[in-house]
PDB file of C-alpha atoms and ligand atoms in Angstrom:
ATOM      1  CA  MET A   1       0.000   0.000   0.000  1.00 71.00           C
ATOM      2  CA  GLU A   2       1.300   3.416  -0.889  1.00 81.00           C
ATOM      3  CA  LEU A   3       0.620   6.359   1.410  1.00 90.00           C
ATOM      4  CA  PRO A   4      -0.925   9.371  -0.338  1.00 93.00           C
ATOM      5  CA  ARG A   5       1.717  12.158  -0.137  1.00 95.00           C
ATOM      6  CA  LEU A   6      -0.574  14.870   1.159  1.00 97.00           C
ATOM      7  CA  GLY A   7      -3.249  14.002   3.673  1.00 98.00           C
ATOM      8  CA  GLN A   8      -5.501  15.738   6.169  1.00 98.00           C
ATOM      9  CA  GLY A   9      -5.188  15.988   9.940  1.00 98.00           C
ATOM     10  CA  THR A  10      -8.221  16.197  12.206  1.00 98.00           C
ATOM     11  CA  TRP A  11      -6.913  17.133  15.643  1.00 98.00           C
ATOM     12  CA  ASP A  12      -9.331  19.577  17.316  1.00 96.00           C
ATOM     13  CA  MET A  13     -12.033  18.832  14.757  1.00 97.00           C
ATOM     14  CA  GLY A  14     -15.507  17.692  15.782  1.00 96.00           C
ATOM     15  CA  GLU A  15     -15.320  19.679  19.034  1.00 96.00           C
ATOM     16  CA  ARG A  16     -17.699  22.550  18.309  1.00 95.00           C
ATOM     17  CA  ALA A  17     -21.193  22.172  16.855  1.00 95.00           C
ATOM     18  CA  ALA A  18     -21.001  25.597  15.229  1.00 96.00           C
ATOM     19  CA  ARG A  19     -17.949  24.583  13.171  1.00 97.00           C
ATOM     20  CA  ARG A  20     -19.061  21.077  12.227  1.00 97.00           C
ATOM     21  CA  LYS A  21     -20.583  21.928   8.858  1.00 97.00           C
ATOM     22  CA  GLU A  22     -17.472  23.753   7.707  1.00 98.00           C
ATOM     23  CA  GLU A  23     -15.141  21.037   9.008  1.00 98.00           C
ATOM     24  CA  LEU A  24     -17.108  18.371   7.133  1.00 98.00           C
ATOM     25  CA  ALA A  25     -17.073  20.436   3.955  1.00 98.00           C
ATOM     26  CA  ALA A  26     -13.309  20.952   4.300  1.00 98.00           C
ATOM     27  CA  LEU A  27     -12.582  17.250   4.769  1.00 98.00           C
ATOM     28  CA  ARG A  28     -14.837  16.294   1.851  1.00 98.00           C
ATOM     29  CA  GLU A  29     -13.238  18.896  -0.397  1.00 98.00           C
ATOM     30  CA  GLY A  30      -9.799  17.565   0.535  1.00 98.00           C
ATOM     31  CA  ILE A  31     -10.837  14.031  -0.379  1.00 98.00           C
ATOM     32  CA  ALA A  32     -12.306  15.258  -3.685  1.00 98.00           C
ATOM     33  CA  LEU A  33      -8.976  16.956  -4.441  1.00 98.00           C
ATOM     34  CA  GLY A  34      -7.089  13.718  -3.785  1.00 97.00           C
ATOM     35  CA  MET A  35      -5.943  14.365  -0.209  1.00 98.00           C
ATOM     36  CA  THR A  36      -7.419  11.005   0.630  1.00 98.00           C
ATOM     37  CA  LEU A  37      -5.310  10.149   3.655  1.00 98.00           C
ATOM     38  CA  VAL A  38      -7.330  11.175   6.721  1.00 98.00           C
ATOM     39  CA  ASP A  39      -5.536  11.074  10.069  1.00 98.00           C
ATOM     40  CA  THR A  40      -7.413  10.817  13.353  1.00 98.00           C
ATOM     41  CA  ALA A  41      -6.991   9.187  16.786  1.00 98.00           C
ATOM     42  CA  GLU A  42      -9.066   7.767  19.608  1.00 98.00           C
ATOM     43  CA  MET A  43      -7.604  10.546  21.756  1.00 98.00           C
ATOM     44  CA  TYR A  44      -8.859  13.459  19.626  1.00 98.00           C
ATOM     45  CA  GLY A  45     -11.882  14.857  21.443  1.00 97.00           C
ATOM     46  CA  ASP A  46     -12.332  11.469  23.142  1.00 97.00           C
ATOM     47  CA  GLY A  47     -13.469   9.960  19.852  1.00 98.00           C
ATOM     48  CA  ARG A  48     -15.372  12.991  18.552  1.00 98.00           C
ATOM     49  CA  SER A  49     -12.842  13.502  15.747  1.00 98.00           C
ATOM     50  CA  GLU A  50     -13.352   9.883  14.633  1.00 98.00           C
ATOM     51  CA  SER A  51     -17.130  10.419  14.614  1.00 98.00           C
ATOM     52  CA  LEU A  52     -16.715  13.522  12.469  1.00 98.00           C
ATOM     53  CA  VAL A  53     -14.474  11.585  10.079  1.00 98.00           C
ATOM     54  CA  ALA A  54     -17.158   8.876   9.808  1.00 98.00           C
ATOM     55  CA  GLU A  55     -19.607  11.520   8.636  1.00 98.00           C
ATOM     56  CA  ALA A  56     -17.117  13.044   6.190  1.00 98.00           C
ATOM     57  CA  ILE A  57     -16.295   9.736   4.509  1.00 98.00           C
ATOM     58  CA  ALA A  58     -19.838   8.328   4.430  1.00 98.00           C
ATOM     59  CA  GLY A  59     -20.596   7.137   0.921  1.00 97.00           C
ATOM     60  CA  GLN A  60     -16.953   7.328  -0.173  1.00 98.00           C
ATOM     61  CA  ARG A  61     -15.154   5.027   2.222  1.00 98.00           C
ATOM     62  CA  ASP A  62     -13.273   3.200  -0.519  1.00 97.00           C
ATOM     63  CA  LYS A  63     -11.566   6.392  -1.686  1.00 96.00           C
ATOM     64  CA  VAL A  64     -10.077   7.049   1.744  1.00 98.00           C
ATOM     65  CA  PHE A  65      -6.845   5.917   3.356  1.00 98.00           C
ATOM     66  CA  LEU A  66      -7.904   5.985   6.983  1.00 98.00           C
ATOM     67  CA  VAL A  67      -5.372   6.352   9.802  1.00 98.00           C
ATOM     68  CA  THR A  68      -6.212   6.221  13.488  1.00 98.00           C
ATOM     69  CA  LYS A  69      -4.209   5.701  16.669  1.00 98.00           C
ATOM     70  CA  VAL A  70      -4.309   3.798  19.911  1.00 98.00           C
ATOM     71  CA  LEU A  71      -3.296   5.565  23.128  1.00 98.00           C
ATOM     72  CA  PRO A  72      -0.220   4.097  24.849  1.00 98.00           C
ATOM     73  CA  SER A  73      -2.267   3.375  27.975  1.00 98.00           C
ATOM     74  CA  ASN A  74      -4.484   1.079  25.844  1.00 98.00           C
ATOM     75  CA  ALA A  75      -1.622  -0.555  23.954  1.00 98.00           C
ATOM     76  CA  SER A  76      -1.570  -3.970  25.636  1.00 98.00           C
ATOM     77  CA  ARG A  77      -2.398  -6.939  23.369  1.00 98.00           C
ATOM     78  CA  LYS A  78      -6.017  -7.018  24.575  1.00 98.00           C
ATOM     79  CA  GLY A  79      -6.290  -3.240  24.948  1.00 98.00           C
ATOM     80  CA  VAL A  80      -5.317  -2.720  21.308  1.00 98.00           C
ATOM     81  CA  ALA A  81      -8.202  -5.003  20.252  1.00 98.00           C
ATOM     82  CA  ARG A  82     -10.661  -3.105  22.456  1.00 98.00           C
ATOM     83  CA  SER A  83      -9.510   0.315  21.277  1.00 98.00           C
ATOM     84  CA  CYS A  84      -9.570  -0.688  17.630  1.00 98.00           C
ATOM     85  CA  ALA A  85     -13.111  -2.064  17.955  1.00 98.00           C
ATOM     86  CA  ALA A  86     -14.257   1.207  19.535  1.00 98.00           C
ATOM     87  CA  SER A  87     -12.513   3.278  16.846  1.00 98.00           C
ATOM     88  CA  LEU A  88     -14.058   1.208  14.036  1.00 98.00           C
ATOM     89  CA  LYS A  89     -17.472   1.685  15.603  1.00 98.00           C
ATOM     90  CA  ARG A  90     -17.044   5.460  15.785  1.00 98.00           C
ATOM     91  CA  LEU A  91     -15.583   5.538  12.280  1.00 98.00           C
ATOM     92  CA  LYS A  92     -18.515   3.411  11.039  1.00 98.00           C
ATOM     93  CA  THR A  93     -16.210   1.141   9.082  1.00 98.00           C
ATOM     94  CA  ASP A  94     -14.886  -2.413   9.236  1.00 98.00           C
ATOM     95  CA  ARG A  95     -11.174  -1.626   8.822  1.00 98.00           C
ATOM     96  CA  VAL A  96      -8.565   1.124   8.853  1.00 98.00           C
ATOM     97  CA  GLU A  97      -5.715   1.276   6.363  1.00 98.00           C
ATOM     98  CA  LEU A  98      -3.151   2.199   9.017  1.00 98.00           C
ATOM     99  CA  TYR A  99      -3.295   1.873  12.808  1.00 98.00           C
ATOM    100  CA  LEU A 100      -0.655   3.676  14.871  1.00 98.00           C
ATOM    101  CA  LEU A 101       0.644   3.501  18.413  1.00 98.00           C
ATOM    102  CA  HIS A 102       0.225   7.187  19.365  1.00 98.00           C
ATOM    103  CA  TRP A 103       3.423   7.300  21.433  1.00 98.00           C
ATOM    104  CA  SER A 104       5.321   4.749  23.459  1.00 96.00           C
ATOM    105  CA  GLY A 105       4.168   4.065  27.005  1.00 95.00           C
ATOM    106  CA  SER A 106       4.486   1.414  29.663  1.00 94.00           C
ATOM    107  CA  HIS A 107       3.240  -1.558  27.632  1.00 97.00           C
ATOM    108  CA  PRO A 108       6.169  -3.394  26.020  1.00 97.00           C
ATOM    109  CA  LEU A 109       6.359  -2.883  22.255  1.00 98.00           C
ATOM    110  CA  GLU A 110       6.230  -6.698  21.833  1.00 97.00           C
ATOM    111  CA  GLU A 111       2.729  -6.739  23.315  1.00 98.00           C
ATOM    112  CA  THR A 112       1.490  -3.921  21.130  1.00 98.00           C
ATOM    113  CA  VAL A 113       2.916  -5.589  18.033  1.00 98.00           C
ATOM    114  CA  ARG A 114       1.152  -8.871  18.959  1.00 98.00           C
ATOM    115  CA  GLY A 115      -2.076  -6.883  19.290  1.00 98.00           C
ATOM    116  CA  PHE A 116      -1.520  -5.291  15.865  1.00 98.00           C
ATOM    117  CA  GLU A 117      -0.818  -8.732  14.352  1.00 98.00           C
ATOM    118  CA  ASP A 118      -4.111 -10.053  15.757  1.00 98.00           C
ATOM    119  CA  LEU A 119      -5.926  -7.130  14.113  1.00 98.00           C
ATOM    120  CA  LEU A 120      -4.126  -7.688  10.800  1.00 98.00           C
ATOM    121  CA  ALA A 121      -5.122 -11.359  10.845  1.00 98.00           C
ATOM    122  CA  ALA A 122      -8.735 -10.360  11.516  1.00 98.00           C
ATOM    123  CA  GLY A 123      -8.675  -7.844   8.625  1.00 98.00           C
ATOM    124  CA  LYS A 124      -9.516  -4.965  10.975  1.00 98.00           C
ATOM    125  CA  ILE A 125      -6.358  -3.073  10.081  1.00 98.00           C
ATOM    126  CA  LEU A 126      -4.458  -3.301   6.800  1.00 98.00           C
ATOM    127  CA  SER A 127      -1.131  -2.119   8.231  1.00 98.00           C
ATOM    128  CA  TRP A 128       0.283  -0.742  11.463  1.00 98.00           C
ATOM    129  CA  GLY A 129       2.847   1.825  12.478  1.00 98.00           C
ATOM    130  CA  VAL A 130       3.960   4.103  15.272  1.00 98.00           C
ATOM    131  CA  SER A 131       4.059   7.761  16.177  1.00 98.00           C
ATOM    132  CA  ASN A 132       6.508   9.879  18.168  1.00 98.00           C
ATOM    133  CA  LEU A 133       9.086   7.079  18.319  1.00 98.00           C
ATOM    134  CA  ASP A 134      12.653   8.338  18.282  1.00 97.00           C
ATOM    135  CA  LEU A 135      15.634   6.580  16.744  1.00 97.00           C
ATOM    136  CA  SER A 136      16.471   4.465  19.810  1.00 97.00           C
ATOM    137  CA  GLU A 137      12.846   3.314  20.082  1.00 97.00           C
ATOM    138  CA  MET A 138      12.705   2.520  16.356  1.00 98.00           C
ATOM    139  CA  ASP A 139      15.870   0.457  16.780  1.00 97.00           C
ATOM    140  CA  GLN A 140      14.212  -1.345  19.673  1.00 97.00           C
ATOM    141  CA  LEU A 141      11.053  -1.923  17.609  1.00 98.00           C
ATOM    142  CA  ALA A 142      13.068  -3.340  14.708  1.00 97.00           C
ATOM    143  CA  LYS A 143      14.424  -5.990  17.092  1.00 97.00           C
ATOM    144  CA  VAL A 144      10.974  -7.084  18.272  1.00 97.00           C
ATOM    145  CA  SER A 145       9.608 -10.139  16.465  1.00 97.00           C
ATOM    146  CA  GLY A 146       7.454  -8.786  13.619  1.00 97.00           C
ATOM    147  CA  GLY A 147       8.637  -5.229  14.343  1.00 97.00           C
ATOM    148  CA  THR A 148      10.019  -4.634  10.851  1.00 96.00           C
ATOM    149  CA  ALA A 149       6.449  -4.745   9.507  1.00 97.00           C
ATOM    150  CA  CYS A 150       6.032  -1.211  10.882  1.00 98.00           C
ATOM    151  CA  ALA A 151       4.625   0.855   7.992  1.00 98.00           C
ATOM    152  CA  ALA A 152       5.277   4.441   9.182  1.00 98.00           C
ATOM    153  CA  ASP A 153       6.538   6.673  11.976  1.00 98.00           C
ATOM    154  CA  GLN A 154       4.359   9.769  12.408  1.00 98.00           C
ATOM    155  CA  VAL A 155       6.438  12.563  13.926  1.00 98.00           C
ATOM    156  CA  LEU A 156       6.574  16.312  14.373  1.00 98.00           C
ATOM    157  CA  TYR A 157       8.363  17.705  11.321  1.00 98.00           C
ATOM    158  CA  ASN A 158       8.318  21.119   9.704  1.00 98.00           C
ATOM    159  CA  LEU A 159      10.703  23.970   8.854  1.00 98.00           C
ATOM    160  CA  SER A 160      11.073  24.938  12.506  1.00 98.00           C
ATOM    161  CA  ARG A 161      11.402  21.337  13.785  1.00 98.00           C
ATOM    162  CA  ARG A 162      14.137  19.742  11.722  1.00 98.00           C
ATOM    163  CA  GLY A 163      15.735  17.522  14.369  1.00 97.00           C
ATOM    164  CA  ILE A 164      14.821  14.255  12.605  1.00 98.00           C
ATOM    165  CA  GLU A 165      17.013  15.167   9.634  1.00 97.00           C
ATOM    166  CA  PHE A 166      20.072  14.356  11.723  1.00 97.00           C
ATOM    167  CA  ASP A 167      19.326  10.710  12.408  1.00 97.00           C
ATOM    168  CA  LEU A 168      15.724   9.446  12.346  1.00 98.00           C
ATOM    169  CA  LEU A 169      14.957  10.523   8.779  1.00 97.00           C
ATOM    170  CA  PRO A 170      18.090   8.878   7.275  1.00 97.00           C
ATOM    171  CA  TRP A 171      17.406   5.747   9.379  1.00 97.00           C
ATOM    172  CA  CYS A 172      13.851   5.513   7.994  1.00 97.00           C
ATOM    173  CA  ARG A 173      14.971   6.271   4.446  1.00 96.00           C
ATOM    174  CA  LYS A 174      17.490   3.459   4.548  1.00 96.00           C
ATOM    175  CA  ARG A 175      14.642   1.095   5.402  1.00 96.00           C
ATOM    176  CA  SER A 176      12.110   2.645   2.995  1.00 95.00           C
ATOM    177  CA  LEU A 177       9.958   3.436   6.018  1.00 97.00           C
ATOM    178  CA  PRO A 178       7.726   6.476   5.405  1.00 97.00           C
ATOM    179  CA  ILE A 179       7.711   9.420   7.790  1.00 98.00           C
ATOM    180  CA  MET A 180       4.356  11.136   8.292  1.00 98.00           C
ATOM    181  CA  ALA A 181       5.047  14.770   9.137  1.00 98.00           C
ATOM    182  CA  TYR A 182       2.503  16.059  11.651  1.00 98.00           C
ATOM    183  CA  SER A 183       1.959  19.759  12.378  1.00 98.00           C
ATOM    184  CA  PRO A 184       3.641  20.505   9.022  1.00 98.00           C
ATOM    185  CA  VAL A 185       2.823  24.224   9.320  1.00 98.00           C
ATOM    186  CA  GLU A 186       3.674  24.270  13.052  1.00 98.00           C
ATOM    187  CA  GLN A 187      -0.009  24.851  13.844  1.00 98.00           C
ATOM    188  CA  GLY A 188       0.197  28.125  11.945  1.00 98.00           C
ATOM    189  CA  ARG A 189       2.988  29.594  14.089  1.00 98.00           C
ATOM    190  CA  ILE A 190       5.642  29.733  11.339  1.00 98.00           C
ATOM    191  CA  LEU A 191       3.400  31.289   8.717  1.00 98.00           C
ATOM    192  CA  GLY A 192       4.258  34.853   9.735  1.00 98.00           C
ATOM    193  CA  ASN A 193       8.008  34.272   9.392  1.00 98.00           C
ATOM    194  CA  LYS A 194       9.588  37.053   7.313  1.00 98.00           C
ATOM    195  CA  VAL A 195      11.788  34.824   5.143  1.00 98.00           C
ATOM    196  CA  LEU A 196       8.997  32.321   4.544  1.00 98.00           C
ATOM    197  CA  LYS A 197       6.777  35.189   3.443  1.00 98.00           C
ATOM    198  CA  GLN A 198       9.468  36.592   1.124  1.00 98.00           C
ATOM    199  CA  VAL A 199      10.088  33.187  -0.470  1.00 98.00           C
ATOM    200  CA  ALA A 200       6.356  32.695  -0.921  1.00 98.00           C
ATOM    201  CA  GLN A 201       5.926  36.095  -2.506  1.00 98.00           C
ATOM    202  CA  ARG A 202       8.764  35.533  -4.980  1.00 98.00           C
ATOM    203  CA  LEU A 203       7.292  32.164  -6.006  1.00 98.00           C
ATOM    204  CA  GLY A 204       3.727  33.485  -6.263  1.00 98.00           C
ATOM    205  CA  ALA A 205       2.655  31.140  -3.463  1.00 98.00           C
ATOM    206  CA  THR A 206       1.511  31.444   0.151  1.00 98.00           C
ATOM    207  CA  PRO A 207       3.657  30.735   3.251  1.00 98.00           C
ATOM    208  CA  ALA A 208       1.607  27.599   4.000  1.00 98.00           C
ATOM    209  CA  GLN A 209       2.176  26.279   0.481  1.00 98.00           C
ATOM    210  CA  VAL A 210       5.925  26.871   0.762  1.00 98.00           C
ATOM    211  CA  ALA A 211       6.058  25.198   4.195  1.00 98.00           C
ATOM    212  CA  LEU A 212       4.168  22.174   2.847  1.00 98.00           C
ATOM    213  CA  ALA A 213       6.123  21.976  -0.413  1.00 98.00           C
ATOM    214  CA  TRP A 214       9.311  22.031   1.664  1.00 98.00           C
ATOM    215  CA  VAL A 215       8.152  18.942   3.623  1.00 98.00           C
ATOM    216  CA  LEU A 216       6.765  17.197   0.537  1.00 97.00           C
ATOM    217  CA  ARG A 217       9.844  17.658  -1.644  1.00 96.00           C
ATOM    218  CA  GLN A 218      11.505  14.854   0.279  1.00 94.00           C
ATOM    219  CA  LYS A 219      11.060  11.282  -0.841  1.00 90.00           C
ATOM    220  CA  GLY A 220       9.372   9.095   1.744  1.00 94.00           C
ATOM    221  CA  VAL A 221       7.818  12.012   3.640  1.00 97.00           C
ATOM    222  CA  VAL A 222       4.061  12.481   3.808  1.00 97.00           C
ATOM    223  CA  ALA A 223       2.404  15.626   5.251  1.00 98.00           C
ATOM    224  CA  ILE A 224      -0.913  15.778   7.092  1.00 98.00           C
ATOM    225  CA  PRO A 225      -1.884  19.442   7.575  1.00 98.00           C
ATOM    226  CA  LYS A 226      -5.122  20.101   9.398  1.00 98.00           C
ATOM    227  CA  ALA A 227      -7.369  22.587   7.666  1.00 98.00           C
ATOM    228  CA  ALA A 228     -10.883  23.296   8.829  1.00 98.00           C
ATOM    229  CA  THR A 229     -11.885  25.687   6.066  1.00 98.00           C
ATOM    230  CA  LEU A 230     -12.424  25.191   2.335  1.00 98.00           C
ATOM    231  CA  ALA A 231      -9.996  28.013   1.573  1.00 98.00           C
ATOM    232  CA  HIS A 232      -7.182  26.426   3.596  1.00 98.00           C
ATOM    233  CA  VAL A 233      -7.766  22.966   2.081  1.00 98.00           C
ATOM    234  CA  ARG A 234      -7.692  24.330  -1.468  1.00 98.00           C
ATOM    235  CA  GLU A 235      -4.610  26.396  -0.694  1.00 98.00           C
ATOM    236  CA  ASN A 236      -2.801  23.424   0.850  1.00 98.00           C
ATOM    237  CA  HIS A 237      -3.629  21.133  -2.058  1.00 98.00           C
ATOM    238  CA  LYS A 238      -1.795  23.486  -4.433  1.00 98.00           C
ATOM    239  CA  ALA A 239       1.420  22.836  -2.465  1.00 98.00           C
ATOM    240  CA  LEU A 240       1.687  19.532  -4.351  1.00 97.00           C
ATOM    241  CA  ALA A 241       2.401  21.418  -7.560  1.00 97.00           C
ATOM    242  CA  LEU A 242       4.821  23.946  -6.039  1.00 98.00           C
ATOM    243  CA  LYS A 243       8.509  23.411  -6.790  1.00 97.00           C
ATOM    244  CA  LEU A 244      11.034  25.098  -4.525  1.00 98.00           C
ATOM    245  CA  ASP A 245      14.114  26.269  -6.417  1.00 98.00           C
ATOM    246  CA  ALA A 246      17.687  26.374  -5.089  1.00 98.00           C
ATOM    247  CA  GLU A 247      17.348  30.031  -4.081  1.00 98.00           C
ATOM    248  CA  ALA A 248      14.247  29.268  -2.007  1.00 98.00           C
ATOM    249  CA  LEU A 249      15.857  26.275  -0.311  1.00 98.00           C
ATOM    250  CA  LYS A 250      18.968  28.325   0.530  1.00 98.00           C
ATOM    251  CA  ALA A 251      16.921  31.132   2.059  1.00 98.00           C
ATOM    252  CA  LEU A 252      14.825  28.645   4.072  1.00 98.00           C
ATOM    253  CA  ASP A 253      17.949  26.832   5.299  1.00 98.00           C
ATOM    254  CA  ALA A 254      19.369  30.128   6.538  1.00 98.00           C
ATOM    255  CA  ALA A 255      16.154  31.066   8.340  1.00 98.00           C
ATOM    256  CA  PHE A 256      15.452  27.551   9.669  1.00 98.00           C
ATOM    257  CA  PRO A 257      18.863  25.899  10.032  1.00 98.00           C
ATOM    258  CA  PRO A 258      19.196  22.115   9.779  1.00 97.00           C
ATOM    259  CA  PRO A 259      20.355  20.270  12.934  1.00 97.00           C
ATOM    260  CA  ARG A 260      24.108  19.941  13.550  1.00 95.00           C
ATOM    261  CA  LYS A 261      23.809  17.297  16.244  1.00 96.00           C
ATOM    262  CA  ALA A 262      21.389  14.674  17.532  1.00 95.00           C
ATOM    263  CA  ARG A 263      18.462  16.028  19.534  1.00 93.00           C
ATOM    264  CA  PRO A 264      15.663  14.242  21.370  1.00 93.00           C
ATOM    265  CA  LEU A 265      12.553  13.951  19.196  1.00 96.00           C
ATOM    266  CA  GLU A 266      10.191  16.850  19.846  1.00 96.00           C
ATOM    267  CA  MET A 267       6.474  16.283  20.343  1.00 95.00           C
ATOM    268  CA  ILE A 268       3.385  18.468  20.334  1.00 93.00           C
TER     269      ILE A 268
HETATM  270  N1  NAP B 301       0.831  11.810  16.236  1.00 58.28           N
HETATM  271  C1  NAP B 301       0.781  12.881  16.994  1.00 58.28           C
HETATM  272  O1  NAP B 301       1.214  12.893  18.151  1.00 58.28           O
HETATM  273  C2  NAP B 301       0.221  14.144  16.411  1.00 58.28           C
HETATM  274  C3  NAP B 301       0.416  15.363  17.076  1.00 58.28           C
HETATM  275  C4  NAP B 301      -0.098  16.508  16.486  1.00 58.28           C
HETATM  276  C5  NAP B 301      -0.806  16.439  15.298  1.00 58.28           C
HETATM  277  N2  NAP B 301      -1.035  15.211  14.699  1.00 58.28           N
HETATM  278  C6  NAP B 301      -1.819  15.102  13.442  1.00 58.28           C
HETATM  279  O2  NAP B 301      -1.300  15.994  12.471  1.00 58.28           O
HETATM  280  C7  NAP B 301      -2.321  16.887  12.054  1.00 58.28           C
HETATM  281  C8  NAP B 301      -1.739  18.229  11.688  1.00 58.28           C
HETATM  282  O3  NAP B 301      -1.086  18.828  12.781  1.00 58.28           O
HETATM  283  P1  NAP B 301      -1.702  20.059  13.611  1.00 58.28           P
HETATM  284  O4  NAP B 301      -3.154  20.076  13.487  1.00 58.28           O
HETATM  285  O5  NAP B 301      -1.080  19.965  14.952  1.00 58.28           O
HETATM  286  O6  NAP B 301      -1.030  21.345  12.947  1.00 58.28           O
HETATM  287  P2  NAP B 301      -0.861  21.930  11.469  1.00 58.28           P
HETATM  288  O7  NAP B 301      -1.479  21.080  10.452  1.00 58.28           O
HETATM  289  O8  NAP B 301       0.586  22.274  11.326  1.00 58.28           O
HETATM  290  O9  NAP B 301      -1.644  23.314  11.605  1.00 58.28           O
HETATM  291  C9  NAP B 301      -3.036  23.414  11.731  1.00 58.28           C
HETATM  292  C10 NAP B 301      -3.370  24.891  11.879  1.00 58.28           C
HETATM  293  O10 NAP B 301      -2.910  25.587  10.732  1.00 58.28           O
HETATM  294  C11 NAP B 301      -3.998  26.257  10.112  1.00 58.28           C
HETATM  295  N3  NAP B 301      -3.838  26.155   8.653  1.00 58.28           N
HETATM  296  C12 NAP B 301      -3.944  25.055   7.880  1.00 58.28           C
HETATM  297  N4  NAP B 301      -3.746  25.364   6.597  1.00 58.28           N
HETATM  298  C13 NAP B 301      -3.527  26.698   6.554  1.00 58.28           C
HETATM  299  C14 NAP B 301      -3.284  27.617   5.504  1.00 58.28           C
HETATM  300  N5  NAP B 301      -3.215  27.214   4.246  1.00 58.28           N
HETATM  301  N6  NAP B 301      -3.091  28.927   5.829  1.00 58.28           N
HETATM  302  C15 NAP B 301      -3.139  29.338   7.110  1.00 58.28           C
HETATM  303  N7  NAP B 301      -3.387  28.521   8.153  1.00 58.28           N
HETATM  304  C16 NAP B 301      -3.574  27.209   7.870  1.00 58.28           C
HETATM  305  C17 NAP B 301      -5.254  25.562  10.572  1.00 58.28           C
HETATM  306  O11 NAP B 301      -6.328  26.479  10.573  1.00 58.28           O
HETATM  307  P3  NAP B 301      -7.843  26.017  10.273  1.00 58.28           P
HETATM  308  O12 NAP B 301      -8.083  24.824  11.143  1.00 58.28           O
HETATM  309  O13 NAP B 301      -8.624  27.218  10.629  1.00 58.28           O
HETATM  310  O14 NAP B 301      -7.937  25.663   8.814  1.00 58.28           O
HETATM  311  C18 NAP B 301      -4.857  25.140  11.986  1.00 58.28           C
HETATM  312  O15 NAP B 301      -5.038  26.232  12.880  1.00 58.28           O
HETATM  313  C19 NAP B 301      -3.271  16.919  13.253  1.00 58.28           C
HETATM  314  O16 NAP B 301      -4.507  17.488  12.943  1.00 58.28           O
HETATM  315  C20 NAP B 301      -3.286  15.471  13.623  1.00 58.28           C
HETATM  316  O17 NAP B 301      -4.121  14.732  12.741  1.00 58.28           O
HETATM  317  C21 NAP B 301      -0.497  14.075  15.223  1.00 58.28           C
END
């Protein structure tokens, strides 16, 4: 299974009745434009994000690459089965394309992997992966029986959070393991950056498009921006067609320097 390069996040969606209509329209527009990977989690709004996603994908389930996540506190072999069943119920579907461990907790990775294997065998998930696992934890996972079946590591990655370029990204690349970049526009905080704005203006693009194109230009990296308005979804989709030239990359490197040494993986 190939991951669609540009997907849609849903953190903080489904929380406010007054915004529901617009959020649904945004998700549906994204799917229509080909941003068919939809990322959610049992944690988001205690399942309310998954319920919103169910509504957005109703009638078009087969077009969607659905990703949801199990909380570490539920990631025992039996807990994974319970959480997945509850997620599938909220999502009103019989399977998800990718099921992730949200971050590592007290349950041994072996147990979680056994739980994922049970779900694979039952056809309830089509692949599994992890999120927020740093290099040492990925190394540990690779040593667990069945651990190399991991299909993705979803981590914080954007212009202002480049730590993974030092070690985790090359490690994943070597193993053809996709990275899913979450918060690819740093929840909006980088969009006012002067250099980003200048680069965007020169290229006839917006800061969000440049920030997304910068993430997407790298092989094996998928981005999952969250956009709750039609305008943002349409704007983000155009990032797929934006090419950053050498001048843009140089300016962005100067404003957002790459890491010079290993750093602990950052999380939001
Ligand atoms: N695995 C994990 O631990 C983890 C952690 C964090 C996030 N995630 C996933 O990754 C997804 C994305 O991350 P995120 O939601 O933290 O942050 P993000 O995608 O970097 O930023 C979302 C924010 O940026 C705004 N935005 C989106 N497109 C824009 C545009 N074109 N112009 C201006 N503003 C724009 C959104 O506004 P509007 O909503 O108003 O459109 C929203 O306020 C999440 O929704 C979630 O699915 C996973």
